[in-house]
Structures are given as structure tokens and as C-alpha cells.
mmCIF file with all atom_site columns, C-alpha atoms in Angstrom:
data_model
loop_
_atom_site.group_PDB
_atom_site.id
_atom_site.type_symbol
_atom_site.label_atom_id
_atom_site.label_alt_id
_atom_site.label_comp_id
_atom_site.label_asym_id
_atom_site.label_entity_id
_atom_site.label_seq_id
_atom_site.pdbx_PDB_ins_code
_atom_site.Cartn_x
_atom_site.Cartn_y
_atom_site.Cartn_z
_atom_site.occupancy
_atom_site.B_iso_or_equiv
_atom_site.pdbx_formal_charge
_atom_site.auth_seq_id
_atom_site.auth_comp_id
_atom_site.auth_asym_id
_atom_site.auth_atom_id
_atom_site.pdbx_PDB_model_num
ATOM 1  C CA . MET A 1 1  ? -18.142 -23.665 8.364  1.00 55.00 ? 6  MET A CA 1
ATOM 2  C CA . ASN A 1 2  ? -16.930 -22.586 4.938  1.00 62.00 ? 7  ASN A CA 1
ATOM 3  C CA . GLU A 1 3  ? -18.475 -19.193 4.452  1.00 66.00 ? 8  GLU A CA 1
ATOM 4  C CA . PRO A 1 4  ? -18.012 -17.562 1.074  1.00 64.00 ? 9  PRO A CA 1
ATOM 5  C CA . THR A 1 5  ? -15.445 -14.806 1.346  1.00 71.00 ? 10 THR A CA 1
ATOM 6  C CA . GLN A 1 6  ? -16.443 -11.341 0.250  1.00 71.00 ? 11 GLN A CA 1
ATOM 7  C CA . ARG A 1 7  ? -14.277 -9.246  -1.998 1.00 75.00 ? 12 ARG A CA 1
ATOM 8  C CA . TRP A 1 8  ? -12.524 -6.315  -0.344 1.00 66.00 ? 13 TRP A CA 1
ATOM 9  C CA . TRP A 1 9  ? -14.291 -3.802  -2.599 1.00 69.00 ? 14 TRP A CA 1
ATOM 10 C CA . SER A 1 10 ? -17.723 -5.011  -1.506 1.00 76.00 ? 15 SER A CA 1
ATOM 11 C CA . HIS A 1 11 ? -17.575 -2.910  1.673  1.00 82.00 ? 16 HIS A CA 1
ATOM 12 C CA . ARG A 1 12 ? -18.159 0.836   1.524  1.00 87.00 ? 17 ARG A CA 1
ATOM 13 C CA . SER A 1 13 ? -15.403 1.587   4.016  1.00 88.00 ? 18 SER A CA 1
ATOM 14 C CA . ASN A 1 14 ? -12.813 -0.198  1.873  1.00 88.00 ? 19 ASN A CA 1
ATOM 15 C CA . ILE A 1 15 ? -13.919 1.683   -1.232 1.00 90.00 ? 20 ILE A CA 1
ATOM 16 C CA . ALA A 1 16 ? -13.702 4.971   0.671  1.00 92.00 ? 21 ALA A CA 1
ATOM 17 C CA . LEU A 1 17 ? -10.235 4.057   1.918  1.00 93.00 ? 22 LEU A CA 1
ATOM 18 C CA . ALA A 1 18 ? -9.067  3.211   -1.618 1.00 94.00 ? 23 ALA A CA 1
ATOM 19 C CA . VAL A 1 19 ? -10.412 6.526   -2.949 1.00 95.00 ? 24 VAL A CA 1
ATOM 20 C CA . PHE A 1 20 ? -8.778  8.440   -0.081 1.00 97.00 ? 25 PHE A CA 1
ATOM 21 C CA . VAL A 1 21 ? -5.420  6.750   -0.700 1.00 95.00 ? 26 VAL A CA 1
ATOM 22 C CA . ALA A 1 22 ? -5.665  7.450   -4.448 1.00 96.00 ? 27 ALA A CA 1
ATOM 23 C CA . ILE A 1 23 ? -6.463  11.138  -3.883 1.00 97.00 ? 28 ILE A CA 1
ATOM 24 C CA . GLY A 1 24 ? -3.711  11.431  -1.279 1.00 94.00 ? 29 GLY A CA 1
ATOM 25 C CA . GLY A 1 25 ? -1.224  9.775   -3.620 1.00 91.00 ? 30 GLY A CA 1
ATOM 26 C CA . TYR A 1 26 ? -2.192  12.136  -6.437 1.00 94.00 ? 31 TYR A CA 1
ATOM 27 C CA . PHE A 1 27 ? -1.693  15.241  -4.297 1.00 92.00 ? 32 PHE A CA 1
ATOM 28 C CA . LEU A 1 28 ? 1.525   13.869  -2.837 1.00 87.00 ? 33 LEU A CA 1
ATOM 29 C CA . TRP A 1 29 ? 2.849   13.289  -6.360 1.00 86.00 ? 34 TRP A CA 1
ATOM 30 C CA . THR A 1 30 ? 1.775   16.668  -7.753 1.00 91.00 ? 35 THR A CA 1
ATOM 31 C CA . GLU A 1 31 ? 2.804   18.827  -4.806 1.00 90.00 ? 36 GLU A CA 1
ATOM 32 C CA . HIS A 1 32 ? 5.889   17.015  -3.518 1.00 87.00 ? 37 HIS A CA 1
ATOM 33 C CA . ARG A 1 33 ? 7.266   15.261  -6.596 1.00 88.00 ? 38 ARG A CA 1
ATOM 34 C CA . ALA A 1 34 ? 10.917  16.051  -5.815 1.00 86.00 ? 39 ALA A CA 1
ATOM 35 C CA . HIS A 1 35 ? 10.607  14.685  -2.278 1.00 83.00 ? 40 HIS A CA 1
ATOM 36 C CA . VAL A 1 36 ? 8.830   11.537  -3.443 1.00 81.00 ? 41 VAL A CA 1
ATOM 37 C CA . ILE A 1 37 ? 11.469  10.814  -6.093 1.00 86.00 ? 42 ILE A CA 1
ATOM 38 C CA . GLU A 1 38 ? 14.242  11.226  -3.501 1.00 89.00 ? 43 GLU A CA 1
ATOM 39 C CA . PHE A 1 39 ? 12.472  8.687   -1.260 1.00 87.00 ? 44 PHE A CA 1
ATOM 40 C CA . LEU A 1 40 ? 12.032  5.955   -3.924 1.00 87.00 ? 45 LEU A CA 1
ATOM 41 C CA . PRO A 1 41 ? 15.465  4.277   -3.450 1.00 91.00 ? 46 PRO A CA 1
ATOM 42 C CA . TRP A 1 42 ? 14.805  4.021   0.289  1.00 92.00 ? 47 TRP A CA 1
ATOM 43 C CA . LEU A 1 43 ? 11.404  2.544   -0.437 1.00 90.00 ? 48 LEU A CA 1
ATOM 44 C CA . LEU A 1 44 ? 13.122  -0.228  -2.388 1.00 92.00 ? 49 LEU A CA 1
ATOM 45 C CA . VAL A 1 45 ? 15.473  -0.939  0.537  1.00 93.00 ? 50 VAL A CA 1
ATOM 46 C CA . LEU A 1 46 ? 12.574  -0.969  3.014  1.00 94.00 ? 51 LEU A CA 1
ATOM 47 C CA . GLY A 1 47 ? 10.541  -3.183  0.691  1.00 92.00 ? 52 GLY A CA 1
ATOM 48 C CA . CYS A 1 48 ? 13.348  -5.749  0.493  1.00 92.00 ? 53 CYS A CA 1
ATOM 49 C CA . GLY A 1 49 ? 13.629  -5.821  4.277  1.00 88.00 ? 54 GLY A CA 1
ATOM 50 C CA . ALA A 1 50 ? 9.883   -6.175  4.708  1.00 89.00 ? 55 ALA A CA 1
ATOM 51 C CA . MET A 1 51 ? 9.733   -9.013  2.182  1.00 90.00 ? 56 MET A CA 1
ATOM 52 C CA . HIS A 1 52 ? 12.558  -10.768 4.021  1.00 88.00 ? 57 HIS A CA 1
ATOM 53 C CA . LEU A 1 53 ? 10.696  -10.505 7.327  1.00 86.00 ? 58 LEU A CA 1
ATOM 54 C CA . PHE A 1 54 ? 7.214   -11.417 6.136  1.00 86.00 ? 59 PHE A CA 1
ATOM 55 C CA . MET A 1 55 ? 7.898   -14.047 3.489  1.00 87.00 ? 60 MET A CA 1
ATOM 56 C CA . HIS A 1 56 ? 9.928   -16.527 5.538  1.00 78.00 ? 61 HIS A CA 1
ATOM 57 C CA . ARG A 1 57 ? 6.818   -17.744 7.404  1.00 70.00 ? 62 ARG A CA 1
ATOM 58 C CA . GLY A 1 58 ? 8.495   -19.317 10.407 1.00 63.00 ? 63 GLY A CA 1
ATOM 59 C CA . HIS A 1 59 ? 11.677  -20.840 9.038  1.00 60.00 ? 64 HIS A CA 1
#
């Protein structure tokens, strides 16, 4: 009934996804730095809205 939970990095697909996201983030930062910096204030606004939606948990 209570199975031990595995860590997310124990699966190869999750490690590959993390590496892909890290490489993509690096290239996004180096090639499109001006665009990324312009988007950061909107990311804060979207993050606040997402936290409001997902952290109320039914009340």
C-alpha cells in the first residue's frame, strides 16, 4: 500500500528533460537576452496569478 516514492532524477527521461531545459535556457539567455529581460516583469505578474489560482486549494 505504501510504496516508497522514487526521486524525480532517478528516471532517465526526467534527467534528459532537465538537461534539455537547461540547454534551452542557456541558448535563450545568450541569444535573446534583450527579449528575455523585457519579459521578466510579465513573468512576475503571471506568477502571481498562477500562485493565486493554484494555492487556494478549494476555498
